[in-house]
mmCIF file of C-alpha atoms and ligand atoms in Angstrom:
data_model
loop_
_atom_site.group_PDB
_atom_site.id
_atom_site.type_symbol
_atom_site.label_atom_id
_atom_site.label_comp_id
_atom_site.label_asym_id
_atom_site.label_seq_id
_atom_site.Cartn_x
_atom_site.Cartn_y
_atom_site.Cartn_z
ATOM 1 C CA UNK Q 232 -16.472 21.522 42.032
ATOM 2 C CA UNK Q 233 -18.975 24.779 42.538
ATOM 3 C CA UNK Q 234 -19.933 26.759 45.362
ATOM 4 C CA UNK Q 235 -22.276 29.571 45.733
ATOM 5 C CA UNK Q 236 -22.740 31.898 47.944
ATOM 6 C CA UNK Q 237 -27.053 32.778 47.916
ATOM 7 C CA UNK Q 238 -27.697 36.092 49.703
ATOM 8 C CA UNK Q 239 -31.268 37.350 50.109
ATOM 9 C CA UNK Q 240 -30.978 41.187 50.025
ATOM 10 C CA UNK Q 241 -33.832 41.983 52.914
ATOM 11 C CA UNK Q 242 -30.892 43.695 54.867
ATOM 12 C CA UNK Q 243 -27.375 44.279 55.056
ATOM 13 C CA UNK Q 244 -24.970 41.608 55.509
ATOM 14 C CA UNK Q 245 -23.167 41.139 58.469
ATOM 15 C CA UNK Q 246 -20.552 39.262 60.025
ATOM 16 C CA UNK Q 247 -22.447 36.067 60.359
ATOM 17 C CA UNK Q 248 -23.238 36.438 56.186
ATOM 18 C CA UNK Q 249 -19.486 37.185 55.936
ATOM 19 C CA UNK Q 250 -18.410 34.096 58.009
ATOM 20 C CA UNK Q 251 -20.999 31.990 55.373
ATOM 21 C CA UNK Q 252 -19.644 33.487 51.904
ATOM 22 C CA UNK Q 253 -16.355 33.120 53.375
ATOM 23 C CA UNK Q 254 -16.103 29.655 54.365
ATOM 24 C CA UNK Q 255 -18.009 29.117 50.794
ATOM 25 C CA UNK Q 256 -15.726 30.806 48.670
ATOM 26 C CA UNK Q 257 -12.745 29.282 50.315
ATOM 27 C CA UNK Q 258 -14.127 25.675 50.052
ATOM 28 C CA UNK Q 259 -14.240 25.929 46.872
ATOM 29 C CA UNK Q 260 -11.075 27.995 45.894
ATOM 30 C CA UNK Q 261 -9.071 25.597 47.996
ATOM 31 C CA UNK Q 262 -10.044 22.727 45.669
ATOM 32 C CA UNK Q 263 -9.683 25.101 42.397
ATOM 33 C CA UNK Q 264 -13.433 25.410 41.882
ATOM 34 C CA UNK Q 265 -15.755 28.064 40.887
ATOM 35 C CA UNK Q 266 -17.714 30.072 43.261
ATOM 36 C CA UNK Q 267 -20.703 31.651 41.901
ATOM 37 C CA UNK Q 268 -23.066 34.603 43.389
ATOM 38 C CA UNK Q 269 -27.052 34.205 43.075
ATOM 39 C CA UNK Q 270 -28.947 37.243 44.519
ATOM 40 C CA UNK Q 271 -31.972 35.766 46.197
ATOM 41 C CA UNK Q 272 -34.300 38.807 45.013
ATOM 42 C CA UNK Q 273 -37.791 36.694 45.633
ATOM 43 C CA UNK Q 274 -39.690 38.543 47.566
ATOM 44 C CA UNK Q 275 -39.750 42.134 46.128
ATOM 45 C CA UNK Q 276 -41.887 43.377 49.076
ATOM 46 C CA UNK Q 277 -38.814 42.858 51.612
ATOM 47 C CA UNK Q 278 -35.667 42.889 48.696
ATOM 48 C CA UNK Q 279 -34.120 46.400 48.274
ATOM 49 C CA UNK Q 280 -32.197 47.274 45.537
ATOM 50 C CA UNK Q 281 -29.849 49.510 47.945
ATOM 51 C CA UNK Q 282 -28.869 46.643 49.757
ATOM 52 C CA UNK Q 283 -27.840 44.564 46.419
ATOM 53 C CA UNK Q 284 -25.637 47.284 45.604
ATOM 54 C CA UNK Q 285 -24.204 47.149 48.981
ATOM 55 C CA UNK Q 286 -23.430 43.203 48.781
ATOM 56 C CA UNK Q 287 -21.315 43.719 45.698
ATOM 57 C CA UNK Q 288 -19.506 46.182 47.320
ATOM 58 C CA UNK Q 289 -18.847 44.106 50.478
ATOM 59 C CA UNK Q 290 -17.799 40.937 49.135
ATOM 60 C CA UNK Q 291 -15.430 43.285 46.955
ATOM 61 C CA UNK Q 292 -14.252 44.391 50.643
ATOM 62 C CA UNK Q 293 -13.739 41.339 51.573
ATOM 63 C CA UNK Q 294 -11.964 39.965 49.015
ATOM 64 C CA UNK Q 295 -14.014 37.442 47.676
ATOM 65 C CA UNK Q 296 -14.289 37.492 44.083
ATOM 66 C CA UNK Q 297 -17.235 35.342 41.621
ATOM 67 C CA UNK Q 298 -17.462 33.484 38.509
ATOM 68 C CA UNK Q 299 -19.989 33.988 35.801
ATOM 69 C CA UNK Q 300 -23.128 36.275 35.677
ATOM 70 C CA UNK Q 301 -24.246 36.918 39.144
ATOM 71 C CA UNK Q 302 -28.110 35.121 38.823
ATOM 72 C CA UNK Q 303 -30.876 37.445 40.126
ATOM 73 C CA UNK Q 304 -33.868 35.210 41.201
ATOM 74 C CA UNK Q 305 -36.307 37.868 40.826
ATOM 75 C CA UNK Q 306 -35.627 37.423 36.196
ATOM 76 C CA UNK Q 307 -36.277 33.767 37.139
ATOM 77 C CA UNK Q 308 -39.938 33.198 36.991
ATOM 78 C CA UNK Q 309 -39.530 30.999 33.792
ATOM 79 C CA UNK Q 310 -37.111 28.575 35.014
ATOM 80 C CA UNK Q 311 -39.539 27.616 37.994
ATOM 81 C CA UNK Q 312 -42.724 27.796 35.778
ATOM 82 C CA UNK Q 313 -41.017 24.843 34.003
ATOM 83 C CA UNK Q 314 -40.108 23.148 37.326
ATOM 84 C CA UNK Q 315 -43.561 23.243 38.732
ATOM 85 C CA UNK Q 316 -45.004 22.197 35.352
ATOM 86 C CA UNK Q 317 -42.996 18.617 35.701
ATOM 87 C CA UNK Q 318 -44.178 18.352 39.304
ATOM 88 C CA UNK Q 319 -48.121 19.063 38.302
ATOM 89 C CA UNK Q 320 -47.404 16.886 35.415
ATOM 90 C CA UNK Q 321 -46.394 14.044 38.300
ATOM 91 C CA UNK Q 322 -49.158 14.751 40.136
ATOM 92 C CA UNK Q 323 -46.602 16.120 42.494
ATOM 93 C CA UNK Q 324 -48.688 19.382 43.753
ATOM 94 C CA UNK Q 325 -51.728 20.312 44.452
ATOM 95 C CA UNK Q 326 -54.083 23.831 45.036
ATOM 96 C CA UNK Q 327 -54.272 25.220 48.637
ATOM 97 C CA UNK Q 328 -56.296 27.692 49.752
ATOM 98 C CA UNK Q 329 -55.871 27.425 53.268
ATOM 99 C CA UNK Q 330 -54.879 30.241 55.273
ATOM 100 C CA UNK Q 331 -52.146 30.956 57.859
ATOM 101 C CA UNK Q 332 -54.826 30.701 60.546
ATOM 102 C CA UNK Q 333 -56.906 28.176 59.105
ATOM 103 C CA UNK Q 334 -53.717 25.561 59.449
ATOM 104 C CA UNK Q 335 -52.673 27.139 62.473
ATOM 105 C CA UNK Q 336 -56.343 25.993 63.626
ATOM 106 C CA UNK Q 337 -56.207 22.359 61.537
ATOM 107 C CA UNK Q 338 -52.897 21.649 62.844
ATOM 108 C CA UNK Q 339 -52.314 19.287 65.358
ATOM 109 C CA UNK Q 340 -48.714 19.586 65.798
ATOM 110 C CA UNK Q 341 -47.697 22.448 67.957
ATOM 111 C CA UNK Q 342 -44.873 23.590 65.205
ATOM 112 C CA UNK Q 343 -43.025 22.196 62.763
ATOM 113 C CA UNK Q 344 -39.088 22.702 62.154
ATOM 114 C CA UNK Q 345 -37.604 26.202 62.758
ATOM 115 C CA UNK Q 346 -39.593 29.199 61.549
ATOM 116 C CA UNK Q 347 -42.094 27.334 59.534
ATOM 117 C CA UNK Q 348 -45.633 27.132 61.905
ATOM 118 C CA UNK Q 349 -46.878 24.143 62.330
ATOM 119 C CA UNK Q 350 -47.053 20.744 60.368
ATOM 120 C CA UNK Q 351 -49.495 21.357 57.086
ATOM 121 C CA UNK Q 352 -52.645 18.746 57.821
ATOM 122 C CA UNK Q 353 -52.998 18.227 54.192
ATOM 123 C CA UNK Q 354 -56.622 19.572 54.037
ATOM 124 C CA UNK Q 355 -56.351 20.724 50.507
ATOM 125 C CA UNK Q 356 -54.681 17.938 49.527
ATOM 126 C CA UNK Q 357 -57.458 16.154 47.507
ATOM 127 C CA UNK Q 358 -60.045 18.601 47.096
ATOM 128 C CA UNK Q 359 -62.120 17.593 43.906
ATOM 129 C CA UNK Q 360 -62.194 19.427 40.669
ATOM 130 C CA UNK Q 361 -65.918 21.455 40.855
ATOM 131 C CA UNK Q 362 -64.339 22.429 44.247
ATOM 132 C CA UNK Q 363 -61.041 24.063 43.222
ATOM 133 C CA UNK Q 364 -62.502 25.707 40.433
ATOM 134 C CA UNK Q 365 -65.066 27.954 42.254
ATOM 135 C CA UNK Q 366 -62.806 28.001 45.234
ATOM 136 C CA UNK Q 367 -60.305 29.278 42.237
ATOM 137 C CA UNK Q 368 -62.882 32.245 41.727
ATOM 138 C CA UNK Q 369 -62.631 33.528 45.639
ATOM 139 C CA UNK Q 370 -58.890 33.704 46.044
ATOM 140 C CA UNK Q 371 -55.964 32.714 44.357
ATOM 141 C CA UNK Q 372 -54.419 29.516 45.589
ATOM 142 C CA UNK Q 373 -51.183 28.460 46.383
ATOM 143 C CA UNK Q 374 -49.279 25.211 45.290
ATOM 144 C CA UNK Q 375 -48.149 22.832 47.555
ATOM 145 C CA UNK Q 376 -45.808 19.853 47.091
ATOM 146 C CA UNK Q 377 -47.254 16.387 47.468
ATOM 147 C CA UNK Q 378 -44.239 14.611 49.950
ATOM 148 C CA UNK Q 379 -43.554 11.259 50.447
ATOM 149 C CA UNK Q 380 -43.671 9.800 53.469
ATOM 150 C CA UNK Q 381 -40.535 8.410 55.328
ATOM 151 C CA UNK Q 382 -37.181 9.507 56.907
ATOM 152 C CA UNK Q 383 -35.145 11.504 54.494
ATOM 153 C CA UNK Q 384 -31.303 11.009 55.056
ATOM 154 C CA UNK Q 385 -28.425 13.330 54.599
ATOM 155 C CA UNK Q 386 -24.937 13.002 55.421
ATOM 156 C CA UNK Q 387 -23.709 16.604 56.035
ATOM 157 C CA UNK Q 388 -20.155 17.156 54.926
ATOM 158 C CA UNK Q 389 -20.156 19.462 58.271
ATOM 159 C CA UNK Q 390 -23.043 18.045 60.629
ATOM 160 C CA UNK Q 391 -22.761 13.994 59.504
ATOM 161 C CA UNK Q 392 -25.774 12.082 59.503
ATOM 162 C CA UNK Q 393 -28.956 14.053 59.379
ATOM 163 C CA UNK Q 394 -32.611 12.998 59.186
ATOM 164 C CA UNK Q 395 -35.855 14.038 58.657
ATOM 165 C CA UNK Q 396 -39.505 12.988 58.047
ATOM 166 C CA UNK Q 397 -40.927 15.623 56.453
ATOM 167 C CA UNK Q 398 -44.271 14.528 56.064
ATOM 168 C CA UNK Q 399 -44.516 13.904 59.775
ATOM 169 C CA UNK Q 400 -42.977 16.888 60.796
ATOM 170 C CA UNK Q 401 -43.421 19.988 57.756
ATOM 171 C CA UNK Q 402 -46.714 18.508 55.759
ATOM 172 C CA UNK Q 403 -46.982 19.640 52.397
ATOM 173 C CA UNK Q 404 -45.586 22.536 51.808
ATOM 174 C CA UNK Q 405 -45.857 25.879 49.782
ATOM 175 C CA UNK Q 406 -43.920 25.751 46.415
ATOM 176 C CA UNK Q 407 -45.536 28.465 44.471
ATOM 177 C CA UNK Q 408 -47.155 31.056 46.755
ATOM 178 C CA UNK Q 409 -50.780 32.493 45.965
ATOM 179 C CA UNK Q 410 -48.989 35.562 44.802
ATOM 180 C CA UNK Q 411 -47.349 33.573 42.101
ATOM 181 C CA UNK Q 412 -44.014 33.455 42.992
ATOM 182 C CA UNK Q 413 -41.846 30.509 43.581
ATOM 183 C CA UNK Q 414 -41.304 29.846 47.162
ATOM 184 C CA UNK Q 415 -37.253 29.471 48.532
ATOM 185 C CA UNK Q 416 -37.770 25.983 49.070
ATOM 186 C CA UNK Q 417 -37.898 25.039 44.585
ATOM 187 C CA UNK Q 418 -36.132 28.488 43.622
ATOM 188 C CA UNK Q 419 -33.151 27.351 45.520
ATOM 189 C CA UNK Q 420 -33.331 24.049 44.024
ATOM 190 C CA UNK Q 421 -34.537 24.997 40.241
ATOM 191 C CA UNK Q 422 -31.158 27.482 40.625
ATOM 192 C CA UNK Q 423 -28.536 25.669 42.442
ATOM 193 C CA UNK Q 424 -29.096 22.532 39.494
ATOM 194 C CA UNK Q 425 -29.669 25.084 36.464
ATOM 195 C CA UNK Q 426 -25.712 26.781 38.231
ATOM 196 C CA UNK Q 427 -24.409 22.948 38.165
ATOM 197 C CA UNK Q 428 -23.406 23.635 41.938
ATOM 198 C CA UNK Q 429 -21.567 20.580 43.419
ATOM 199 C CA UNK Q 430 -21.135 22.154 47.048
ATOM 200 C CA UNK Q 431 -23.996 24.671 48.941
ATOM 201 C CA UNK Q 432 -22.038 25.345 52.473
ATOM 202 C CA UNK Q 433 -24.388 27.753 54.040
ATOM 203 C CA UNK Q 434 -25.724 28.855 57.535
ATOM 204 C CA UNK Q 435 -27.124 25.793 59.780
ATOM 205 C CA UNK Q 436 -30.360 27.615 60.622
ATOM 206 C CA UNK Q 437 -31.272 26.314 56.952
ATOM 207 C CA UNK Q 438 -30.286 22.414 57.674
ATOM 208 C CA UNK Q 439 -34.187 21.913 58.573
ATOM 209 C CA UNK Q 440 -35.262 23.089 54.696
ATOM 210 C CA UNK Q 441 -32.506 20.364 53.269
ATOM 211 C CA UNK Q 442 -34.770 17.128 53.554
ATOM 212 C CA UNK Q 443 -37.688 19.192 51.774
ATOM 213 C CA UNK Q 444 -35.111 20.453 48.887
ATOM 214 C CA UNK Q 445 -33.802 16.340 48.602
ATOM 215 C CA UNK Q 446 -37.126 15.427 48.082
ATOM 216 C CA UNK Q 447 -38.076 18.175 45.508
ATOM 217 C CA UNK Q 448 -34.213 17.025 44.272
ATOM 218 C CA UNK Q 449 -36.176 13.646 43.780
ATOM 219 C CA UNK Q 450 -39.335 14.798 42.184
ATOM 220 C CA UNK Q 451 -37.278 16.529 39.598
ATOM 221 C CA UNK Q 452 -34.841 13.907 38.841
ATOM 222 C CA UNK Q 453 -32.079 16.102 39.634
ATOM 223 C CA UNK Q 454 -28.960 14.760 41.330
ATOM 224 C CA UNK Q 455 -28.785 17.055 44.585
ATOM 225 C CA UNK Q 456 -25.515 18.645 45.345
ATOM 226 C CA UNK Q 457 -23.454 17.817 48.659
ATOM 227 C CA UNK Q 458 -24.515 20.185 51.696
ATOM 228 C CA UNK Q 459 -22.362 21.649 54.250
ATOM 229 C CA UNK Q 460 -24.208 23.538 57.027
ATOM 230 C CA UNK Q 461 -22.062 25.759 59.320
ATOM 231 C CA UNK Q 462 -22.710 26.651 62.722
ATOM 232 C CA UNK Q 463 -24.333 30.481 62.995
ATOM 233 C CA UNK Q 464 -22.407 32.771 65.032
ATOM 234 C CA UNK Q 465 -24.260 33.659 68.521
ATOM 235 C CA UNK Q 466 -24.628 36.018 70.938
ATOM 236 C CA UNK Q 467 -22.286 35.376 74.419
ATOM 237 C CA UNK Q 468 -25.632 33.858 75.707
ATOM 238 C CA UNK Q 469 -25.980 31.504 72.958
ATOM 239 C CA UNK Q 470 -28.933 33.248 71.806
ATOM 240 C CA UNK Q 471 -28.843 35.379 68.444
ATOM 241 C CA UNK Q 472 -26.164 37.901 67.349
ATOM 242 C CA UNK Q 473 -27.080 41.656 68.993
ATOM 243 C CA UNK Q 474 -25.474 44.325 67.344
ATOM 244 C CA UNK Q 475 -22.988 45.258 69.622
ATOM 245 C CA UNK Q 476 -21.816 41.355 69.362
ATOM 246 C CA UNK Q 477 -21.325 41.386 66.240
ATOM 247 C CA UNK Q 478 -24.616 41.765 64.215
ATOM 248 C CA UNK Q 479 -22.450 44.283 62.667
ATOM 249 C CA UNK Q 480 -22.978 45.532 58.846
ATOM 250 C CA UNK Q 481 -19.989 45.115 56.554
ATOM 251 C CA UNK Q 482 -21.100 48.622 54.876
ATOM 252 C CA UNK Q 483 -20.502 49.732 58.274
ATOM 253 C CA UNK Q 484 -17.348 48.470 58.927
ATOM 254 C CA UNK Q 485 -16.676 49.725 55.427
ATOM 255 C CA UNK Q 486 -17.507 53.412 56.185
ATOM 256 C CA UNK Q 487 -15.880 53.321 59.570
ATOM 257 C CA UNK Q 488 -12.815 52.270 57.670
ATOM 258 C CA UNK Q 489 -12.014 49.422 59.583
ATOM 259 C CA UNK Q 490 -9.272 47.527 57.313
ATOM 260 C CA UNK Q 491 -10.721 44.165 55.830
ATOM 261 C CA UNK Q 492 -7.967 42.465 56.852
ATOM 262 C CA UNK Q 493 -8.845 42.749 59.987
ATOM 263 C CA UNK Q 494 -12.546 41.613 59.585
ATOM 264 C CA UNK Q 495 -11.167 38.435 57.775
ATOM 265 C CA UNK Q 496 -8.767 37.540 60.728
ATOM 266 C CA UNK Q 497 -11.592 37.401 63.128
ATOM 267 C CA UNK Q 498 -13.729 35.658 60.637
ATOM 268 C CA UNK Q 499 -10.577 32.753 60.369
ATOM 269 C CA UNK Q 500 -9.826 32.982 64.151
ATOM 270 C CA UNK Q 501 -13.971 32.225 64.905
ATOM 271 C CA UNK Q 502 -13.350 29.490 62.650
ATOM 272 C CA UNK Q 503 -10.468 27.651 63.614
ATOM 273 C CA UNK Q 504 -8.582 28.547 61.038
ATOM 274 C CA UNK Q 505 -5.967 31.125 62.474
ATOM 275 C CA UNK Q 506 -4.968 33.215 65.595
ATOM 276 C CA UNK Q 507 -7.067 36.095 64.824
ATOM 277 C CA UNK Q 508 -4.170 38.170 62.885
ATOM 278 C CA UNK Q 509 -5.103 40.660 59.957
ATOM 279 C CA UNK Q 510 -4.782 38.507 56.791
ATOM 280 C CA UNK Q 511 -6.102 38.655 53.068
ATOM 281 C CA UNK Q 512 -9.037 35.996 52.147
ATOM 282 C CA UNK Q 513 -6.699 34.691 49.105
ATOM 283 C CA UNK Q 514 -4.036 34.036 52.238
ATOM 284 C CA UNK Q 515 -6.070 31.177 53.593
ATOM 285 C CA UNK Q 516 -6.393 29.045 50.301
ATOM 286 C CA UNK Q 517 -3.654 27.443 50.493
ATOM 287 C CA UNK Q 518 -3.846 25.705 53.877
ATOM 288 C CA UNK Q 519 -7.738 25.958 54.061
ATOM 289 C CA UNK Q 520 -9.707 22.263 54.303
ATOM 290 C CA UNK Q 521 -13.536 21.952 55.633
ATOM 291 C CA UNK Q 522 -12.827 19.296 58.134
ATOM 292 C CA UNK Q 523 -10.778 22.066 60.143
ATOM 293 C CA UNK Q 524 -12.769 24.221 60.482
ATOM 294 C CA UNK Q 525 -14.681 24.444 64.114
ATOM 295 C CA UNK Q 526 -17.811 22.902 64.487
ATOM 296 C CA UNK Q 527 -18.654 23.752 67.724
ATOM 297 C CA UNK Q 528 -21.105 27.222 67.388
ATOM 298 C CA UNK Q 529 -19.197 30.467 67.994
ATOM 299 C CA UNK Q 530 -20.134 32.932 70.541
ATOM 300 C CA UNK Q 531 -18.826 36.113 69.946
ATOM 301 C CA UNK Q 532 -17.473 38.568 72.790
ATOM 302 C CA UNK Q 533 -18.218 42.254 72.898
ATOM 303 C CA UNK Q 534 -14.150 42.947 73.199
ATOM 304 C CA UNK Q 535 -13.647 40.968 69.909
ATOM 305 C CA UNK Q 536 -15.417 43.385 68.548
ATOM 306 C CA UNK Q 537 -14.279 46.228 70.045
ATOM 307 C CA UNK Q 538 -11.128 44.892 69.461
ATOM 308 C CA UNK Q 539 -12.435 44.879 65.770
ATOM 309 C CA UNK Q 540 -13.527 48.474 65.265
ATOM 310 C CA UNK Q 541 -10.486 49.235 66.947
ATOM 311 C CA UNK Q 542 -12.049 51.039 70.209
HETATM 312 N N1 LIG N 615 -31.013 33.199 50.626
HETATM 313 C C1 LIG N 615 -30.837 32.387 51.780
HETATM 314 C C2 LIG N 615 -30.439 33.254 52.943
HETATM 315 O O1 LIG N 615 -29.903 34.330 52.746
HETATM 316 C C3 LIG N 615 -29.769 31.337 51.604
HETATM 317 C C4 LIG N 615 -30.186 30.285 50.676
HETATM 318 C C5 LIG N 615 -29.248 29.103 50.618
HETATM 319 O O2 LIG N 615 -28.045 29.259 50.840
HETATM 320 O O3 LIG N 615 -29.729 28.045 50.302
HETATM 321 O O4 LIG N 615 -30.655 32.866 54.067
#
């Protein structure tokens, strides 16, 4: 059994990430497994290197500890060259040149699943050869994956039974942008089977990219690992964490001096797995299992975290 915990340094991690790399770590601890750490350094306009050097000191914080050589996406470029070399060689993807508001005007679904616009039409999708190549000349294109139609099916170790079509709902979609570099939806893939991870629990806002990584799983011929998607922790109107609810850096909770203990007891309590008491992440191995853990999404109160910061 693996686990990985797959932070994308475009900010500091707060107590949402936390609640992720902690539930991660311990899944896989509890069962004696490895838990690795892949920096998810992809896109260098919005990655900062401060903020990698601030991860490793907060999981250190926090207690949780990695095995292996922590994999930096951004040294990766080979490894997904190769991938989308086996999925041209399939026939698998295909040139796009579209732009953002030349699908946005093609499209006619309103929006596809979370943040990503609406369903691609396919217009590129079998452009012929004398057309690519001068098209090639105007403006680099992107690479798009060709998807098969029908329901993909996942049973969630966390959420059960989830399906999606993706080719009714996302379209085609991007996995080598016109800037070259790999897009989330094959890095995470190309890295999580090149790790041998068994187990990705993450963040639920990503359950709507699984069905698109299965299929890519497919393409491949790559056995996917099993998914575990967690609830996100929300404001106390269900909407998303504000600072003073708990968007909270760790590096700030670090510098304010607030003992990590104390962090990692709210983290449990939030969970289900404690009454909210200052405890050590190592603490919670021993009794830890996924199925009780809380599966309802948490809302976090303002006096928790007051509470937390000890004010
Ligand atoms: N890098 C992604 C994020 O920080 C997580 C990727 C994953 O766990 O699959 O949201």
């Amino acid at each position: 059994m693996r686990g990985r915990f797959a932070p994308s340094p475009t900010g500091r991690l707060h107590l949402g990430n936390a609640r992720s790399a902690l539930l991660g770590w311990l899944h896989a601890r509890a069962q004696g497994g490895e838990f690795l750490l892949r920096v998810e350094d992809l896109d260098s306009a919005r990655c900062r290197k401060e903020h990698v050097e601030e991860l490793f000191a907060d999981l250190d914080y926090l207690g949780l500890d990695f095995d292996g050589e922590v994999l930096f996406q951004s040294r990766r470029a080979e490894a997904y060259q190769a991938a989308l070399a086996v999925l041209e060689g399939a026939g698998r993807s295909y040139p796009c040149f579209c732009t953002r508001s030349e699908i946005a005007r093609a499209a006619t679904a309103p929006h596809g699943p979370a943040d990503d616009g609406p369903r691609y039409p396919g217009s590129c999708a079998s452009l012929p050869k004398e057309v690519v190549a001068s098209r090639e000349r105007e403006r680099p294109p992107a690479l798009r994956f060709r998807v098969e139609p029908g329901v993909v099916e996942l049973e969630d170790l966390f959420h059960g039974r989830h399906a999606q079509d993706v080719h009714a709902e996302v379209g085609d979609f991007v996995v080598r942008r016109n800037d070259g570099v790999a897009s989330y939806q094959l890095a995470v893939v190309v890295d999580d089977a090149a790790s041998g991870v068994t187990h990705v629990l993450r963040a639920d806002d990503l359950l709507s990219s699984t069905a698109r990584q299965l299929q890519l799983y497919r393409a491949l011929g790559i056995l996917p690992p099993s998914f575990a998607h967690v609830p996100l922790l929300l404001g106390q109107h269900g909407g998303r964490l504000a600072k003073r609810e708990g968007a909270v850096a760790l590096s700030e909770l670090r510098r304010l001096g607030v003992p990590s203990e104390r962090v990692i007891g709210l983290l449990a309590r939030w969970s289900g797995l404690g009454d909210g008491r200052p405890i050590r992440a190592r603490e919670l191995i021993a009794s830890f299992s996924l199925e009780a853990v809380r599966r309802e999404p948490v809302m976090v109160r303002e006096s928790e975290l007051r509470e937390l910061l000890g004010s």
